[in-house]
Short mmCIF file of C-alpha atoms in Angstrom, two decimals:
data_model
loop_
_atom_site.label_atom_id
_atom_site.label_comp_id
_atom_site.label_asym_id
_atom_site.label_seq_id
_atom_site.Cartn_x
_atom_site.Cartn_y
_atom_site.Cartn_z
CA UNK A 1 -5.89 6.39 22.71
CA UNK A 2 -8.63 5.36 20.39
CA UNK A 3 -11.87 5.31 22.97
CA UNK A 4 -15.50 4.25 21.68
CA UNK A 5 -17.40 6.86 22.97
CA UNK A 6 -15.11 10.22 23.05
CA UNK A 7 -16.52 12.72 22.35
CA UNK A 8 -14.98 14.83 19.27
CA UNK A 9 -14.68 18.13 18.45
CA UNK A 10 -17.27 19.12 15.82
CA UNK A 11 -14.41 21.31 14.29
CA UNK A 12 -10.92 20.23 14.09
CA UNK A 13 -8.90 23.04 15.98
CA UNK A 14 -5.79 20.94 16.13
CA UNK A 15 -2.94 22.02 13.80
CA UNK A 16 -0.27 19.25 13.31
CA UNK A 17 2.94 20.84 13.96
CA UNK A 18 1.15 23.96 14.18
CA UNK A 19 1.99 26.92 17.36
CA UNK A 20 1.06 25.01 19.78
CA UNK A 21 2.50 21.80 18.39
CA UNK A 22 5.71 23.02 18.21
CA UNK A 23 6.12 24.41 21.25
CA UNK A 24 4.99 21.87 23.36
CA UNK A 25 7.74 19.99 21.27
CA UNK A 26 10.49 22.23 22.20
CA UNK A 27 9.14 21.78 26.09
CA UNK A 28 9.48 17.59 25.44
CA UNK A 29 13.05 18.66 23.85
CA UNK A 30 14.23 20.56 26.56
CA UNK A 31 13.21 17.99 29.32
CA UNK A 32 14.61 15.11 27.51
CA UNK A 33 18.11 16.83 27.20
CA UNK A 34 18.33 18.38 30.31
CA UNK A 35 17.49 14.65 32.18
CA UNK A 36 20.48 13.45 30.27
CA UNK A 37 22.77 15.88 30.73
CA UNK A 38 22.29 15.82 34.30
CA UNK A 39 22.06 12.00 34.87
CA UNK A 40 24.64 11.77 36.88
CA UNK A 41 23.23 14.44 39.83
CA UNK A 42 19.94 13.09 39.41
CA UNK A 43 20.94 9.36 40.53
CA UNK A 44 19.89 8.38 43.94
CA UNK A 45 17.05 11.26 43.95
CA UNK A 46 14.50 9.03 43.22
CA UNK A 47 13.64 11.08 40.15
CA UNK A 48 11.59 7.39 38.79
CA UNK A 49 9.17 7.76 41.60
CA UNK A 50 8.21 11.21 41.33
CA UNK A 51 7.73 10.89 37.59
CA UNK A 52 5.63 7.92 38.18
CA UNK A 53 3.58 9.53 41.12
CA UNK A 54 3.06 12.42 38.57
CA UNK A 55 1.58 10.32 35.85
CA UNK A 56 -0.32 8.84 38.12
CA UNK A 57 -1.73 11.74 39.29
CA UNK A 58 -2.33 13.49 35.82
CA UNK A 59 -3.96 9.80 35.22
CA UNK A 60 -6.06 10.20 37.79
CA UNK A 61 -6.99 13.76 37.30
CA UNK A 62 -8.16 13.09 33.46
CA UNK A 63 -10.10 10.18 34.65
CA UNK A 64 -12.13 12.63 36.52
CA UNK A 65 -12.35 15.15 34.30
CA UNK A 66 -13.11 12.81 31.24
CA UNK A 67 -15.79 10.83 33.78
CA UNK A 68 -17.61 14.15 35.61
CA UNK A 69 -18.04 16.52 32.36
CA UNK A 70 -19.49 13.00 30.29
CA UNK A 71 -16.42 13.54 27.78
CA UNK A 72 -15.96 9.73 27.94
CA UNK A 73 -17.44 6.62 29.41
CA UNK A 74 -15.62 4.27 32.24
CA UNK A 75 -15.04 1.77 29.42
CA UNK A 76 -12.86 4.05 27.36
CA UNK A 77 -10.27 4.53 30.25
CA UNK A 78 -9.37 1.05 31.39
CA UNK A 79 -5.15 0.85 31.60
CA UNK A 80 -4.81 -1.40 28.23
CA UNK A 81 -2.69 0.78 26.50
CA UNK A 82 0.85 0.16 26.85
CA UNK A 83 1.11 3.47 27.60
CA UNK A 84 -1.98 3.57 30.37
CA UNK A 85 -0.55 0.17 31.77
CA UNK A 86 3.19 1.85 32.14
CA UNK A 87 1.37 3.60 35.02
CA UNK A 88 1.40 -0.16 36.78
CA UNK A 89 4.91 -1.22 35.71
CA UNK A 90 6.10 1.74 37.13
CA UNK A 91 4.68 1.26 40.13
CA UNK A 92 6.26 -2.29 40.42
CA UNK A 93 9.70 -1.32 39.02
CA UNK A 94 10.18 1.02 41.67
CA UNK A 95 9.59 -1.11 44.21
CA UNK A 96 11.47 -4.20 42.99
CA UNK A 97 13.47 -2.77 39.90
CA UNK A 98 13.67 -5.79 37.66
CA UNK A 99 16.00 -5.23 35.27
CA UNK A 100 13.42 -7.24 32.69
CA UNK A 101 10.94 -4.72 33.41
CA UNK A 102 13.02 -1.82 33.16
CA UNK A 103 13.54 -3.14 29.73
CA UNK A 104 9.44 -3.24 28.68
CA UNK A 105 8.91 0.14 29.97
CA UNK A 106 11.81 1.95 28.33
CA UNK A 107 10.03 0.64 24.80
CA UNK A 108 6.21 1.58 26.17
CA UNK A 109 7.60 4.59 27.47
CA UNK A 110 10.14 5.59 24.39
CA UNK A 111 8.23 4.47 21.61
CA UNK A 112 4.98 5.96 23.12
CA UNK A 113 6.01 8.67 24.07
CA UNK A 114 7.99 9.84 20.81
CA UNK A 115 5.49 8.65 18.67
CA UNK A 116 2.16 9.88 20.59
CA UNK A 117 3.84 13.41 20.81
CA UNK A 118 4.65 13.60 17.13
CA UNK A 119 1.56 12.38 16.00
CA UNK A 120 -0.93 13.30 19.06
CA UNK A 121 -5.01 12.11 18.78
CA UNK A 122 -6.27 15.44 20.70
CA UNK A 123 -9.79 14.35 19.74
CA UNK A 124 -9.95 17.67 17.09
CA UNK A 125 -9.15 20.01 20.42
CA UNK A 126 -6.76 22.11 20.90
CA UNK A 127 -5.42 23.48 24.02
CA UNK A 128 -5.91 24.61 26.78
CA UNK A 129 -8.64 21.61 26.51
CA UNK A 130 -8.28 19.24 29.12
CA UNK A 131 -7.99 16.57 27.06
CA UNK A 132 -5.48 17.90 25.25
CA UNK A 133 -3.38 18.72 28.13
CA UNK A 134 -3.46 15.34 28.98
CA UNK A 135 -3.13 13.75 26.12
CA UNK A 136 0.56 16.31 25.84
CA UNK A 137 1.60 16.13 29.36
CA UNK A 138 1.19 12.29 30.14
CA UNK A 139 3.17 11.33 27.09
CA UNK A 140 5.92 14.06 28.09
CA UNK A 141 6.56 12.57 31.84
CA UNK A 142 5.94 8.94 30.40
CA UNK A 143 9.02 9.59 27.85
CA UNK A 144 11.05 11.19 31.04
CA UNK A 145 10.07 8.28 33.14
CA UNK A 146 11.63 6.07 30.18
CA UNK A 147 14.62 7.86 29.46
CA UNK A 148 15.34 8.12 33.62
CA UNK A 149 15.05 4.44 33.79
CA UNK A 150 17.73 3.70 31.29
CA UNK A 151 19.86 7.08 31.79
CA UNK A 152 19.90 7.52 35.24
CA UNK A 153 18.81 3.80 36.64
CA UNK A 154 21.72 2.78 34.44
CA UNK A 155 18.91 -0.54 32.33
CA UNK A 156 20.50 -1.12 29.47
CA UNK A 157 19.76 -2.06 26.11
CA UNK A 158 19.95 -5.88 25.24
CA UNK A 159 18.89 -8.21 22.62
CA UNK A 160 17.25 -10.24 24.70
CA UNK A 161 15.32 -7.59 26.00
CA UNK A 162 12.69 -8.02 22.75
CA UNK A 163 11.95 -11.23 25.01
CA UNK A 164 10.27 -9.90 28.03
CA UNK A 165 8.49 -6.64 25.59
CA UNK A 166 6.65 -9.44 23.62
CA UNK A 167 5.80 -11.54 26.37
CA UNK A 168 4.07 -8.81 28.74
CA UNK A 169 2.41 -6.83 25.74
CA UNK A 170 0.99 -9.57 24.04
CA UNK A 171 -0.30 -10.19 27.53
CA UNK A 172 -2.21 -7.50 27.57
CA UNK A 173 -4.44 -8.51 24.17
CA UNK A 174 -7.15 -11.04 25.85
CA UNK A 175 -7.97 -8.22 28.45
CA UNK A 176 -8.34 -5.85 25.48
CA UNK A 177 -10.39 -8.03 23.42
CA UNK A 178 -12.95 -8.47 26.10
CA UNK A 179 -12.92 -4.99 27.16
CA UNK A 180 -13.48 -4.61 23.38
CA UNK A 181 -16.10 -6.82 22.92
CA UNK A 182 -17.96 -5.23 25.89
CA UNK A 183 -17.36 -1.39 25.49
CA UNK A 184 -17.07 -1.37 21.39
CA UNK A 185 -13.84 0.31 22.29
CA UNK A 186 -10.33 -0.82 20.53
CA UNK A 187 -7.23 -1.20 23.46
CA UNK A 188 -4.34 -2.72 21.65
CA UNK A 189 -5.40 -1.65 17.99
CA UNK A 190 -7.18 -5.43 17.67
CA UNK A 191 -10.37 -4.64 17.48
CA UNK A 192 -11.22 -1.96 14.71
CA UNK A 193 -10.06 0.43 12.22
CA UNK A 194 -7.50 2.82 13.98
CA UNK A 195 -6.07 6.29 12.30
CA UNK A 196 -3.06 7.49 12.06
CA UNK A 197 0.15 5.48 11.55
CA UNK A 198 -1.72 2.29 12.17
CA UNK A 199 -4.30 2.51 9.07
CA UNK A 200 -2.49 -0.64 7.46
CA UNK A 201 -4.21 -2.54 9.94
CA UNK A 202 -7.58 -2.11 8.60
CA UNK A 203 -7.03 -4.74 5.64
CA UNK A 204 -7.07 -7.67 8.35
CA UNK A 205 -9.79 -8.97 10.40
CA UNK A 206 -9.92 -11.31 12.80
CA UNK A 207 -6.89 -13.64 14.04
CA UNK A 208 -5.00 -12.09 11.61
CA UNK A 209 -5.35 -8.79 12.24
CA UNK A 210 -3.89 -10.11 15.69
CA UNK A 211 -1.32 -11.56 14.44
CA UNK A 212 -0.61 -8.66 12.21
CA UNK A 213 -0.52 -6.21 15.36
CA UNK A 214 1.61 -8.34 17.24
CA UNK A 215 3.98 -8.50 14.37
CA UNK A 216 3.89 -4.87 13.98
CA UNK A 217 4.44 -4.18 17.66
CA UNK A 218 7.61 -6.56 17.18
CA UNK A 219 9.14 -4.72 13.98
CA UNK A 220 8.26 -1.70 16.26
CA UNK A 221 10.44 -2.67 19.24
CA UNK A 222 13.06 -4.13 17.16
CA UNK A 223 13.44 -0.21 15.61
CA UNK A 224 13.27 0.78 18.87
CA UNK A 225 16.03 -1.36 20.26
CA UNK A 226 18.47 0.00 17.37
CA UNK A 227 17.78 3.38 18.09
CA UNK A 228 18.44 2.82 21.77
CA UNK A 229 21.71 1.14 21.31
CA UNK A 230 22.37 3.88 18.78
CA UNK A 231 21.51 6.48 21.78
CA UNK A 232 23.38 4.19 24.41
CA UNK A 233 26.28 4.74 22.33
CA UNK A 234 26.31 8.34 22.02
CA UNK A 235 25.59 8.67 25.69
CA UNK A 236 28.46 6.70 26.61
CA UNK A 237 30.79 6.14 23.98
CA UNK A 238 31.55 2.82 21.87
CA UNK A 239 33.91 1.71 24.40
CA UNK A 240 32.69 -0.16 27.63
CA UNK A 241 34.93 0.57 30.71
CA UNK A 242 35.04 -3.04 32.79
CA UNK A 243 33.45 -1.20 35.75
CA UNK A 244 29.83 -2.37 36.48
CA UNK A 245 27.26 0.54 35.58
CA UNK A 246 24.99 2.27 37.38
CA UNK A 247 22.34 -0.40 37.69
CA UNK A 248 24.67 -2.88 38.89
CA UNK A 249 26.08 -0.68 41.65
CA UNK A 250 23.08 0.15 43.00
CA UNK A 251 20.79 -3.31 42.94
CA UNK A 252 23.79 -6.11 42.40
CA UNK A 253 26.19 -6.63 45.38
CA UNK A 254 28.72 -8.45 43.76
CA UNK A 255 30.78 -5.30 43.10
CA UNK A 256 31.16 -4.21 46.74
CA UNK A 257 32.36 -7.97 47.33
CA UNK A 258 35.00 -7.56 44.90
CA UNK A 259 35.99 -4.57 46.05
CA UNK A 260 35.75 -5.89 49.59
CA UNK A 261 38.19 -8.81 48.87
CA UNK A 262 40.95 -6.58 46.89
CA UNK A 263 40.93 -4.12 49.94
CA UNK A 264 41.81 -7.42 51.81
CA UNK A 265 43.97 -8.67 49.70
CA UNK A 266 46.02 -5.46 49.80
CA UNK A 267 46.25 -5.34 53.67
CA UNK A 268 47.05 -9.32 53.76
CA UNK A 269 49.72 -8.12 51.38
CA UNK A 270 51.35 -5.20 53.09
CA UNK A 271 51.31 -7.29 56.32
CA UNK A 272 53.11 -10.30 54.88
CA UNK A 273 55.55 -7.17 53.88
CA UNK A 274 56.02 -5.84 57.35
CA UNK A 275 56.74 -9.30 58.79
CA UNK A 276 59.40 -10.23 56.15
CA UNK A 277 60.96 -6.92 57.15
CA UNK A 278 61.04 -7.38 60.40
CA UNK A 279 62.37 -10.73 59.94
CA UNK A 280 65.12 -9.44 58.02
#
């Protein structure tokens, strides 16, 4: 996040891929692999919901915290960051489970995630600061709650998935610029100069520095679609088996009718059997 009013450390006490870095790497590491190799046992437990209850709550908790010691203002925390609004598509997709959704928030959540952990804003803190902690443990269960959704719900990656991930973040912009306009703060990078990987953006103003975000967000999710085929394909293999996966057998019910009507089939068969040799 880039808030307006944050207050900053005086002294920077955050060491890129310093100690503390690092570690709290490995802990992303060994989440991440461990939800993967267990994919499998975790389907059916419902792990999306609890990782979505527990951003939520760590949401919730920095809202207070941010709001009661004056570290930031109520402007600087509306959901207008992809990865603030995941919170909300979350929420929906585990209610309804789209498959279209599941799409958007495996980029929010991947791309986020990875690139929020690996180049954190901690404000100049360093832990155990709060904001720090949340800043680290959000973007942790945000890139588990991305990973489930494609691992263990089964979403999978498709070209047409850059569809829906345009549509619904560029939907988020006119929000942002008004909250922008009104708070001085800068949801969606459209607004002013951001830091870190996003410095390019600083040579545009205006409509084109719009246009220039949304076309960066693009070349952004079409890297992150080749990776995830690139994963997809390591997870699974290069060869499709012709048996629906584990999406389909859980929210389509076309499967269980096919399976339905060879079990009949079968029995119509064996009976036609047990008449011709009775007949004979």
């Amino acid at each position: 996040m880039l808030p307006a009013e944050v207050h900053y450390s005086p002294i920077e006490q955050w060491q890129q891929f310093g100690l503390q870095h690092l570690v709290v790497l490995g802990i992303a590491l060994i989440g991440c692999v461990n939800l993967l190799v267990f994919r499998s046992e975790l389907r059916g437990r419902r792990v999306d919901v609890w990782l979505v209850g527990a951003m939520l709550t760590v949401h919730l908790a920095w809202i207070a915290a941010a709001l009661g010691s004056g570290f930031a203002e109520a402007g600087d925390l509306l959901p207008l960051y992809t990865c603030d609004a995941s919170i909300a598509a979350g929420i929906v997709w585990c209610w309804w489970k789209p498959r279209w959704l599941g799409q958007v928030i495996f980029y929010w959540a991947f791309l986020g995630g990875v690139v929020t952990l690996l180049l954190p804003d901690t404000f100049g803190y360093a832990l155990p600061h709060f904001a720090v902690v949340y800043t680290l443990l959000f973007h942790i269960l945000l890139l588990l709650f991305g990973l489930s959704v494609w691992a263990v719900e089964g979403v999978p990656p498709t070209w047409r998935s850059l569809v829906p991930l345009v549509l619904v973040t560029s939907a988020l912009v006119p929000p942002s610029l008004v909250a922008n306009a009104a708070f001085g703060s800068d949801y969606m990078f459209v607004s002013r100069n951001p830091g870190g990987i996003f410095t390019f953006l600083n040579d545009f103003d205006g409509w084109v520095r719009v246009v220039v975000n949304l076309a960066s967000a693009f070349a952004l999710g079409m890297a992150g679609l080749l990776m995830w085929f690139a994963m997809d394909m390591l997870l699974r293999g290069p060869r499709r088996v012709e048996v629906p996966n584990a999406y389909d057998s859980v929210h389509l019910r076309r499967p269980r009718r096919m399976l339905a009507a060879i079990a009949c089939e079968r029995r119509s068969s064996s009976s036609r059997g047990r008449r011709s040799n009775l007949s004979g």
